[in-house]
mmCIF file of C-alpha atoms and ligand atoms in Angstrom:
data_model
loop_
_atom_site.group_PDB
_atom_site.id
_atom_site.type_symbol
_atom_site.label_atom_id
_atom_site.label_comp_id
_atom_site.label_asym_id
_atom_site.label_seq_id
_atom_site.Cartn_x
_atom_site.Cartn_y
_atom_site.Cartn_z
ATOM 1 C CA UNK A 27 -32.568 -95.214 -11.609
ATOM 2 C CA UNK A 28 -32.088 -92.632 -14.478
ATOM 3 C CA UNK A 29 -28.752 -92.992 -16.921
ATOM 4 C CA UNK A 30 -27.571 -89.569 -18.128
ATOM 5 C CA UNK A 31 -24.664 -89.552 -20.849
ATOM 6 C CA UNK A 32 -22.707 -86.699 -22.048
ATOM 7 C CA UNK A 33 -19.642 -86.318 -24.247
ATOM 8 C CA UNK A 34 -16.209 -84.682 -22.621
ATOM 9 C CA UNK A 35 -14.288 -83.040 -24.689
ATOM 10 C CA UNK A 36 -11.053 -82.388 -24.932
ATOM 11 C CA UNK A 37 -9.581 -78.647 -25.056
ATOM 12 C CA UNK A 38 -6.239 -77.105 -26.965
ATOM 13 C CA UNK A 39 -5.065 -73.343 -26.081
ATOM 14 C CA UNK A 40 -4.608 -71.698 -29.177
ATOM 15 C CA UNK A 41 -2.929 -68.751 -27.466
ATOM 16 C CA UNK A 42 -1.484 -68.773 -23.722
ATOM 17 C CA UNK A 43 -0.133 -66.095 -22.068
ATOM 18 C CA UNK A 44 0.963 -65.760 -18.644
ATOM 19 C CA UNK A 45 -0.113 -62.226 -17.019
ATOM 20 C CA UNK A 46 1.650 -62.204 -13.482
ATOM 21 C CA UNK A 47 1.469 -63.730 -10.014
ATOM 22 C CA UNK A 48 -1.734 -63.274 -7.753
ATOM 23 C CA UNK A 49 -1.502 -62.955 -3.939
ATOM 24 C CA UNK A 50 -3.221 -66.147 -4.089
ATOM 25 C CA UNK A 51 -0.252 -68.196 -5.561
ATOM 26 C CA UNK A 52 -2.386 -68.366 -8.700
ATOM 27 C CA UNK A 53 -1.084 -66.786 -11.840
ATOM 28 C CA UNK A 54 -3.419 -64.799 -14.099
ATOM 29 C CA UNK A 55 -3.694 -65.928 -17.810
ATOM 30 C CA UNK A 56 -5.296 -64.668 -20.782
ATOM 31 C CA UNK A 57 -6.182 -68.072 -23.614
ATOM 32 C CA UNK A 58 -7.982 -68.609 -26.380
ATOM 33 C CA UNK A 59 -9.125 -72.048 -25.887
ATOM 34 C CA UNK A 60 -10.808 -74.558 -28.178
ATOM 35 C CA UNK A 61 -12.422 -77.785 -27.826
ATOM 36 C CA UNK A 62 -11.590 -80.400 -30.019
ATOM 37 C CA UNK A 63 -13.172 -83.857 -30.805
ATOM 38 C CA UNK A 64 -10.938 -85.944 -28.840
ATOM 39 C CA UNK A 65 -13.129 -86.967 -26.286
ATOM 40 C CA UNK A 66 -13.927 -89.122 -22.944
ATOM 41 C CA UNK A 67 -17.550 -90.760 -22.681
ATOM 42 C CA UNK A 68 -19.257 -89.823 -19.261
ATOM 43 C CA UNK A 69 -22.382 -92.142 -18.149
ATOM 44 C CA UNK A 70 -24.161 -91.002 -15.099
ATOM 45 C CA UNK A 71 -25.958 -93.744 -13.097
ATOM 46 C CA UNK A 72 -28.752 -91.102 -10.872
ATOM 47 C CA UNK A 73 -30.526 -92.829 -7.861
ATOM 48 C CA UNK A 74 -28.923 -96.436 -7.710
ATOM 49 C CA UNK A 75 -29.697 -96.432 -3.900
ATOM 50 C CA UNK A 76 -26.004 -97.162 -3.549
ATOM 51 C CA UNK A 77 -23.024 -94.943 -2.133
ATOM 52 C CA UNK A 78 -21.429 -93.022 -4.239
ATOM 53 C CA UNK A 79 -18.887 -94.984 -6.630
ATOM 54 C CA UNK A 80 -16.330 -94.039 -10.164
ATOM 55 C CA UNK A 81 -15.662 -96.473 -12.414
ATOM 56 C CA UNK A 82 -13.266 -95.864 -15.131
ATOM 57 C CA UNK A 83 -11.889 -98.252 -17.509
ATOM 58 C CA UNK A 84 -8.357 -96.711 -17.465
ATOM 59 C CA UNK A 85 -6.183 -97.766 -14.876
ATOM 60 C CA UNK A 86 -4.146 -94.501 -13.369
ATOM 61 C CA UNK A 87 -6.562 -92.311 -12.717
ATOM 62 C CA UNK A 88 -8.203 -91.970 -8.828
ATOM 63 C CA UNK A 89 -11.679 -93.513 -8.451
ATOM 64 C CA UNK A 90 -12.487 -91.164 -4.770
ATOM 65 C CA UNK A 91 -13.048 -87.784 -4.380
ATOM 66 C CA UNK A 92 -9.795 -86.868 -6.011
ATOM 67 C CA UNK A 93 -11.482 -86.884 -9.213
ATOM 68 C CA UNK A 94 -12.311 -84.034 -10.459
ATOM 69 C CA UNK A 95 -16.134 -85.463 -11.980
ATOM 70 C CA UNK A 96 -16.676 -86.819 -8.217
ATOM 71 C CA UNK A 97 -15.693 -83.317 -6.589
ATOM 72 C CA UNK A 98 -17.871 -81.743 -9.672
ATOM 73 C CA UNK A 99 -20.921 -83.670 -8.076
ATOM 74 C CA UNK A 100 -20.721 -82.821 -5.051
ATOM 75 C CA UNK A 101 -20.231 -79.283 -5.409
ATOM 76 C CA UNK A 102 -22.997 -79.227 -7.919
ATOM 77 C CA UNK A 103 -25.407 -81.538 -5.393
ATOM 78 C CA UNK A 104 -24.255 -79.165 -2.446
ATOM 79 C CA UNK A 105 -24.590 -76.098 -4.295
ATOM 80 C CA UNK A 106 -28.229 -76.628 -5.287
ATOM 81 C CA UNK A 107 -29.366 -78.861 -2.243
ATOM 82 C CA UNK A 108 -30.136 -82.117 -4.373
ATOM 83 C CA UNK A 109 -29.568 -85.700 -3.414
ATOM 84 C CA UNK A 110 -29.144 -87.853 -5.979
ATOM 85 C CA UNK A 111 -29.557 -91.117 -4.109
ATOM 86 C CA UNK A 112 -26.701 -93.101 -5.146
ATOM 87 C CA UNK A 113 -24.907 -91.794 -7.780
ATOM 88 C CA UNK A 114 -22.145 -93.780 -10.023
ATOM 89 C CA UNK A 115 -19.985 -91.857 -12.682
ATOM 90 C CA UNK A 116 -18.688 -94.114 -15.874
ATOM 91 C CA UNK A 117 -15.850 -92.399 -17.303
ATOM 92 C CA UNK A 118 -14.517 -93.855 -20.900
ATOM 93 C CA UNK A 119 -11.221 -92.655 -21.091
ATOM 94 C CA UNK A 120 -9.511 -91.268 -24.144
ATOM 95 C CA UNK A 121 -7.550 -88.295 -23.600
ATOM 96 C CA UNK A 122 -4.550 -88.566 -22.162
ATOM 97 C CA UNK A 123 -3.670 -87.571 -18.616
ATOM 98 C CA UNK A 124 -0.965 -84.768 -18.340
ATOM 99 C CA UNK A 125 -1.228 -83.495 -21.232
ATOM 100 C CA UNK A 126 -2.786 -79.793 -20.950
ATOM 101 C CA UNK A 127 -5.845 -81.336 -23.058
ATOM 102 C CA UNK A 128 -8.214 -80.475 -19.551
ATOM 103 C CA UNK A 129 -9.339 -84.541 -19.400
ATOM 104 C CA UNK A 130 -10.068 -84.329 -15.820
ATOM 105 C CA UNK A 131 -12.016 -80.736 -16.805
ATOM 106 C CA UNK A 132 -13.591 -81.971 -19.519
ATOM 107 C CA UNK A 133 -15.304 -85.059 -17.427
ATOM 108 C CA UNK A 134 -15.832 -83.106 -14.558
ATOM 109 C CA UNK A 135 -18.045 -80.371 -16.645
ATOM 110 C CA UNK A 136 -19.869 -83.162 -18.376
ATOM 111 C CA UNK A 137 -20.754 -84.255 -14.825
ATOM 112 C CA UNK A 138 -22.180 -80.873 -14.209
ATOM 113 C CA UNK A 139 -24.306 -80.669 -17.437
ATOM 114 C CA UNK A 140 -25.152 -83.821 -17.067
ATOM 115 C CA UNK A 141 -26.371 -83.403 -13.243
ATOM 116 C CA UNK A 142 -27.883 -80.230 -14.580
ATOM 117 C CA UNK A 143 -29.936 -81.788 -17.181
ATOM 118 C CA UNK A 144 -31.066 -84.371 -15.312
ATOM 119 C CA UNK A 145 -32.598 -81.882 -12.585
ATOM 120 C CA UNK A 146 -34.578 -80.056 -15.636
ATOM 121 C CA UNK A 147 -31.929 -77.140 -16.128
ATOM 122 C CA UNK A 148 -32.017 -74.805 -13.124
ATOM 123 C CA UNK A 149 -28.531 -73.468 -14.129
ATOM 124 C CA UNK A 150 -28.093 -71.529 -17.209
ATOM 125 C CA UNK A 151 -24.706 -72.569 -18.792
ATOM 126 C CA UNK A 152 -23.119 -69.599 -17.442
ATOM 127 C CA UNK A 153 -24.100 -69.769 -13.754
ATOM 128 C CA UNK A 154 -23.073 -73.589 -14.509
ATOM 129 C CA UNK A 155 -19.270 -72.449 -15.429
ATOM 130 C CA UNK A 156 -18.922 -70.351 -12.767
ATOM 131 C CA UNK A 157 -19.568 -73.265 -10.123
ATOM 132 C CA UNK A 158 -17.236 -75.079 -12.083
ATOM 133 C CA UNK A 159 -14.765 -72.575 -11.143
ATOM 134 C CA UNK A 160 -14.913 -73.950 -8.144
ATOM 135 C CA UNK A 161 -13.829 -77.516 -9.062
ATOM 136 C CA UNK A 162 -10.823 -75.983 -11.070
ATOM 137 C CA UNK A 163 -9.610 -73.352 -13.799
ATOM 138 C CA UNK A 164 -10.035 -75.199 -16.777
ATOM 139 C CA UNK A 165 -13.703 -76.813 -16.267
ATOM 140 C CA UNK A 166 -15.561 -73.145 -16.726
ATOM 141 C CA UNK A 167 -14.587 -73.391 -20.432
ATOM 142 C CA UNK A 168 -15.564 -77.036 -20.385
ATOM 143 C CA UNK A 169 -18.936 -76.581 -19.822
ATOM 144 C CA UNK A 170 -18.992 -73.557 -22.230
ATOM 145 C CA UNK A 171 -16.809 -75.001 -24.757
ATOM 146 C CA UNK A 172 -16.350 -74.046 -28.486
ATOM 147 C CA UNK A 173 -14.148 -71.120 -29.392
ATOM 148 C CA UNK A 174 -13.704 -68.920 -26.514
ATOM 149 C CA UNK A 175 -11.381 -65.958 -24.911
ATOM 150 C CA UNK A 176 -10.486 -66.585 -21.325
ATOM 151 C CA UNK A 177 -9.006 -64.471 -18.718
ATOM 152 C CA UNK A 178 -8.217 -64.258 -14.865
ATOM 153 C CA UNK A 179 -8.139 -68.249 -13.904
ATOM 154 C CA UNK A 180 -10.093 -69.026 -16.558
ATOM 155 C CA UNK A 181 -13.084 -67.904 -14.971
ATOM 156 C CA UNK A 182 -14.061 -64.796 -17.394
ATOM 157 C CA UNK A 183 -15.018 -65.994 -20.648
ATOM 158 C CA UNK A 184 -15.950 -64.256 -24.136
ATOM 159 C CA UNK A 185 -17.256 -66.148 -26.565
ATOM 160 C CA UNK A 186 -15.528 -65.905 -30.119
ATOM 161 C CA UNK A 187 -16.065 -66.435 -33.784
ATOM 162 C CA UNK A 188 -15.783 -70.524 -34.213
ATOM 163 C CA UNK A 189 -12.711 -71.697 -35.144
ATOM 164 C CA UNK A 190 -12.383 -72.221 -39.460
ATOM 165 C CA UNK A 191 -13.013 -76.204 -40.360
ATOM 166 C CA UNK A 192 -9.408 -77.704 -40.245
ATOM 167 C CA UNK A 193 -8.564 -81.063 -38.659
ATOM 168 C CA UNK A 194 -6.259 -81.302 -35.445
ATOM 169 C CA UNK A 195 -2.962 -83.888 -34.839
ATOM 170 C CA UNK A 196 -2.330 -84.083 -31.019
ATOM 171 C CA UNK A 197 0.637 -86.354 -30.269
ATOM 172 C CA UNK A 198 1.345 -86.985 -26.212
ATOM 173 C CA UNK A 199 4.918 -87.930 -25.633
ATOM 174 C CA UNK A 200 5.975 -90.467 -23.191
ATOM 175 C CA UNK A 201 7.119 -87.821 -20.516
ATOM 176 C CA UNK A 202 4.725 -85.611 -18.336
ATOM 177 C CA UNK A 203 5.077 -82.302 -16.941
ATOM 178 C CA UNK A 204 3.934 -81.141 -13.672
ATOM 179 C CA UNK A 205 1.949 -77.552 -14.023
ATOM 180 C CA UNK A 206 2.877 -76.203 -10.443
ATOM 181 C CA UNK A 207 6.618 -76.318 -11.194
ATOM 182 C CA UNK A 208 6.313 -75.117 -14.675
ATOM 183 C CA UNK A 209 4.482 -71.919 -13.107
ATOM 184 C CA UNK A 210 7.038 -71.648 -10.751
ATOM 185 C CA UNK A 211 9.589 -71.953 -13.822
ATOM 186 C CA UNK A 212 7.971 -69.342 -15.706
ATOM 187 C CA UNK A 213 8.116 -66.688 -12.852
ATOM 188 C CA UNK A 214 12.005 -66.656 -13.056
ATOM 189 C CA UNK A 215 12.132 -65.718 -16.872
ATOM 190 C CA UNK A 216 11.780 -63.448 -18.914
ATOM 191 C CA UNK A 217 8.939 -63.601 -21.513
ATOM 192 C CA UNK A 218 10.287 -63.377 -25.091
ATOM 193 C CA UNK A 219 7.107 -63.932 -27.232
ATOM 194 C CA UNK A 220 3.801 -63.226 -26.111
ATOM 195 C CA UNK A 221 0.762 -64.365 -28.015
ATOM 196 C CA UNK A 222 -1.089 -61.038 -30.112
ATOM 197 C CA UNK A 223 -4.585 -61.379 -28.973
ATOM 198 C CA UNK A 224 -6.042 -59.106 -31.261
ATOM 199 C CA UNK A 225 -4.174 -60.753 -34.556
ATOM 200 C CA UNK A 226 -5.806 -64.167 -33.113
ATOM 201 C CA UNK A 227 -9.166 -62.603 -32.942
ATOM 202 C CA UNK A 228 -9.255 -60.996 -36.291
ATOM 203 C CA UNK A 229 -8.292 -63.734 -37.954
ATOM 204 C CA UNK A 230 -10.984 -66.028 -36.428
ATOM 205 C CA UNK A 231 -13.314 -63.475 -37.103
ATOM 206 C CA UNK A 232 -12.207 -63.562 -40.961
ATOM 207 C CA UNK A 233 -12.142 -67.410 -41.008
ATOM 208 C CA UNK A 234 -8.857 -67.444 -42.004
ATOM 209 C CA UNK A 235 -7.137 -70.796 -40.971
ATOM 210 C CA UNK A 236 -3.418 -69.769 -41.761
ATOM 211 C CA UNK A 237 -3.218 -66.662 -39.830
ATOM 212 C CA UNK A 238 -4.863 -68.277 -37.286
ATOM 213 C CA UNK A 239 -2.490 -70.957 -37.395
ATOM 214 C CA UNK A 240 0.575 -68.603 -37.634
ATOM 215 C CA UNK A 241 -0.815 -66.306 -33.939
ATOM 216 C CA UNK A 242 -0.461 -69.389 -32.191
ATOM 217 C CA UNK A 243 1.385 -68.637 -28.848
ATOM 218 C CA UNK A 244 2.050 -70.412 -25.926
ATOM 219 C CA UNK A 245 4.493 -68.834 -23.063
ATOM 220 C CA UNK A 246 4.885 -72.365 -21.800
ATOM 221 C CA UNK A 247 5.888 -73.866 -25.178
ATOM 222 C CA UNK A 248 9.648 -72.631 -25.423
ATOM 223 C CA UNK A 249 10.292 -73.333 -21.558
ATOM 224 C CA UNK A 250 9.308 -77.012 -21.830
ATOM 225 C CA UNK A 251 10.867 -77.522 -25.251
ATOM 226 C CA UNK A 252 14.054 -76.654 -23.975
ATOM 227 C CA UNK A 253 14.208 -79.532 -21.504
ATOM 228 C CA UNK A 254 12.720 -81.619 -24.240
ATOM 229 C CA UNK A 255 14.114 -81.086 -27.858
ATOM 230 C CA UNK A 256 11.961 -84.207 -28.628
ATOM 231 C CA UNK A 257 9.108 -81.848 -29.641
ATOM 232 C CA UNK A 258 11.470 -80.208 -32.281
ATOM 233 C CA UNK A 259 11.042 -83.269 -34.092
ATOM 234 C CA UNK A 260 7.624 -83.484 -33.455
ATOM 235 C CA UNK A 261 6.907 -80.356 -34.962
ATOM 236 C CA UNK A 262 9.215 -80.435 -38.013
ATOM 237 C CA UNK A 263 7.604 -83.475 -38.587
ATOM 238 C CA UNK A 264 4.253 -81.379 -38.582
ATOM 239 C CA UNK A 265 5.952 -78.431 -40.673
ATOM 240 C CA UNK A 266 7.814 -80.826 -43.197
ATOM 241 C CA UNK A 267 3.961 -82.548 -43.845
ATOM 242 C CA UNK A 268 2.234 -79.299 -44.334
ATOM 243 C CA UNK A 269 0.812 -77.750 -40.605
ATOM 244 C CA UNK A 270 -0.375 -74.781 -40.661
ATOM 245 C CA UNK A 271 0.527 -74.056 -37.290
ATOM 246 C CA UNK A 272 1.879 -76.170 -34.503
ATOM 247 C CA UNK A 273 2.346 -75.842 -30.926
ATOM 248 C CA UNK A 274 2.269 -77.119 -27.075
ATOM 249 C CA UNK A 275 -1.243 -77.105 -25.541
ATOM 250 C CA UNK A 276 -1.461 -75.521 -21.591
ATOM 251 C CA UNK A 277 1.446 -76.841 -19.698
ATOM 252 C CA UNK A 278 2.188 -79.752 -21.704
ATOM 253 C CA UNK A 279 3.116 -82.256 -22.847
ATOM 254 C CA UNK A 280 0.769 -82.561 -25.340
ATOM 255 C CA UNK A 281 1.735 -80.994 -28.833
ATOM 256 C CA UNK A 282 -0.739 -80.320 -31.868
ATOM 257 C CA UNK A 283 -0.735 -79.179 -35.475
ATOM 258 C CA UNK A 284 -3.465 -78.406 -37.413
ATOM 259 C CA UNK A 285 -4.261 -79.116 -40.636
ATOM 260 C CA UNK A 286 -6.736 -78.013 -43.772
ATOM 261 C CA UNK A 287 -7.172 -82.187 -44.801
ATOM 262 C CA UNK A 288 -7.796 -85.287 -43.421
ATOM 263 C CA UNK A 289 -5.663 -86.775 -45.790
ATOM 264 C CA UNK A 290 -2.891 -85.076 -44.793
ATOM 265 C CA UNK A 291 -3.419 -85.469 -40.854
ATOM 266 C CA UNK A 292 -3.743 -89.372 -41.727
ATOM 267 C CA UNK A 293 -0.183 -89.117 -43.510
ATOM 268 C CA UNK A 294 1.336 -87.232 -40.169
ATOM 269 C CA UNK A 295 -0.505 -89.565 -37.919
ATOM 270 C CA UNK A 296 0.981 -92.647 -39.858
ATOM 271 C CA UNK A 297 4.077 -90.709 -39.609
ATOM 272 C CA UNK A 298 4.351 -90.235 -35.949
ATOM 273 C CA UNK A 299 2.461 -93.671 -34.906
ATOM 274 C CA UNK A 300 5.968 -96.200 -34.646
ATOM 275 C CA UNK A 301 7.526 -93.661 -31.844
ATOM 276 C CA UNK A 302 4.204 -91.922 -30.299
ATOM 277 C CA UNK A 303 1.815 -94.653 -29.978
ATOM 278 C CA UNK A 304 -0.999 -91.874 -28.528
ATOM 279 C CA UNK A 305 -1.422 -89.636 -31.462
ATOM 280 C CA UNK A 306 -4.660 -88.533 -32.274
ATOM 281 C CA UNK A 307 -6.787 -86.548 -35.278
ATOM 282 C CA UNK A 308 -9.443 -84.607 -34.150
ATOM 283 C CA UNK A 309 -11.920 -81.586 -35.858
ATOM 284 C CA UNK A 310 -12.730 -78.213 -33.762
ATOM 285 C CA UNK A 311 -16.106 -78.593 -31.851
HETATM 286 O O1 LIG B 419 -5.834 -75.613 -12.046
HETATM 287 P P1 LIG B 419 -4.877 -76.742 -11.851
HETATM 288 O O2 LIG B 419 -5.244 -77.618 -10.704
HETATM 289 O O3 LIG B 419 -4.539 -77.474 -13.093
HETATM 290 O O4 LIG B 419 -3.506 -76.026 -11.412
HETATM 291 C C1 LIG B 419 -2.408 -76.737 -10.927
HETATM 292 C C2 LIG B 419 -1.429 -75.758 -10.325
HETATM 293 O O5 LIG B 419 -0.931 -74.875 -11.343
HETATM 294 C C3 LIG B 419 -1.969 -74.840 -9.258
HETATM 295 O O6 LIG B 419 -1.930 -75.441 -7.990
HETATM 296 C C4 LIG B 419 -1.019 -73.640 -9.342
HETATM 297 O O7 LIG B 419 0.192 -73.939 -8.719
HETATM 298 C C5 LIG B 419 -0.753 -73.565 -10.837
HETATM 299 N N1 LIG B 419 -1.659 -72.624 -11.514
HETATM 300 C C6 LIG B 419 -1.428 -71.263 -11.404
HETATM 301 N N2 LIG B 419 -2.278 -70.377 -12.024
HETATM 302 C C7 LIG B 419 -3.329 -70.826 -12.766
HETATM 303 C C8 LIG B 419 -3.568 -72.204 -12.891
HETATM 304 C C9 LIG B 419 -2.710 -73.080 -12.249
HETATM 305 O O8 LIG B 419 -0.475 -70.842 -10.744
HETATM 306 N N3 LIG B 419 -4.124 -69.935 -13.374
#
């Protein structure tokens, strides 16, 4: 038996915008994503002569072929004609579930790089995101991660200049949202604010961590905060203690600020801690 780990990190969008409706039911989006280091630990047992198992020491989240990491396997083992033998998947869980962080994502492409580095790296990265378009819309930019442009489903990916050092607050309320009826929200309004792509690129190209901070943009931010003026507070908290720049991350409910200190993430953290028990700091990665 051969143990495999590999880190899962979690993602914010920096920018999300909403493009329009596909004849698929899908919508198409254009994000500049960013992985942070908030992160779930995935341990891959290869060959235990067993069936198939997921073990995960959070309770909530499905243990079948629900999962996103299990579904990742088997379209990676299918895809490529391997059989691993027995195969168990350890998932240490730290970032929260529906939260528009991509923690299913995230463990499901460290399943596929970790599958892929066990059989001696017959994908390239890329050709390895693409088949993780198949197990769903965030895990592409999983597998890639760092600082990237992504368009369509999340499928088409440009890579862009790293993010400038800064340190990340991500506070998950209590309440979740669910993405299909947020899309379905989003169709029947209008779009005030769009995020300006080519302001966000410019000023990750010069480095520059307030301007990056002030293009953030997400289309789903204002139609979630209306039904919950709980992140107002949130993020005054995060203006009054010196963000940057704060926002929702994908559909929610997840809310970040970012930061040039640690000191001064600490202070929000300690801030936030007595009412938001799952806050978290965190550095671009
Ligand atoms: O990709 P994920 O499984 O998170 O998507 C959940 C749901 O969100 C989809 O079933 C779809 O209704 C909606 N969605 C969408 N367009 C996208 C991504 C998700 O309409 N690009």
């Amino acid at each position: 038996m051969t143990t495999i780990y590999e880190p899962a990190y979690a993602k914010v969008n920096l920018t999300l915008d909403v493009l329009g409706k596909r004849p698929d039911g899908y919508h198409d989006l254009k994000s500049v994503m960013q992985t942070i280091s908030l992160r779930d630990d995935i341990r891959l047992d290869i060959g235990t002569g067993e069936p198939w198992a997921l073990l995960c020491d959070k309770e909530g989240i499905p243990t079948d072929q629900r999962n996103l990491a299990w579904k990742a396997a088997q379209i990676y083992c299918d895809a490529m004609g391997k059989d691993p033998e027995g195969l168990t998947i350890h998932i240490t869980k730290r970032i929260p579930s529906q939260a528009g962080l991509g923690g299913g994502s995230a463990d499901a492409a460290a399943v596929l790089r970790g599958l892929n580095r066990h059989y001696g790296e017959p994908l390239s990265i890329m050709a390895l995101a693409e088949l993780g378009a198949q197990v769903g819309s965030d895990v592409p930019f999983c597998v890639v991660g760092g600082t990237m442009m992504c368009e369509g489903r999340g499928e088409r990916m440009r890579k862009l200049p790293d993010m400038p050092d800064c340190v990340f607050v991500v506070v998950k309320p209590a309440f979740s949202i669910s993405t299909p009826e947020l899309f379905q929200a989003i169709d029947q309004k209008q779009i005030a604010h769009r995020p300006d792509h080519q302001a966000m690129e410019s000023a990750l190209l010069a480095g520059d961590l307030s301007r990056v901070g002030q293009n953030l943009c997400n289309v789903f931010d204002p139609v979630v905060t209306e039904d919950h003026l709980e992140l107002n507070y949130i993020k005054s908290l995060f203006y009054n203690y010196g963000s940057v720049g704060h926002q929702m991350t994908g559909s929610g409910s997840a809310v970040y600020c970012m930061v040039s200190e640690f000191e001064i993430a600490a202070v929000i953290c300690q801030m936030l801690r007595p009412n938001y028990p799952q806050v978290f700091i965190a550095k671009p990665v």
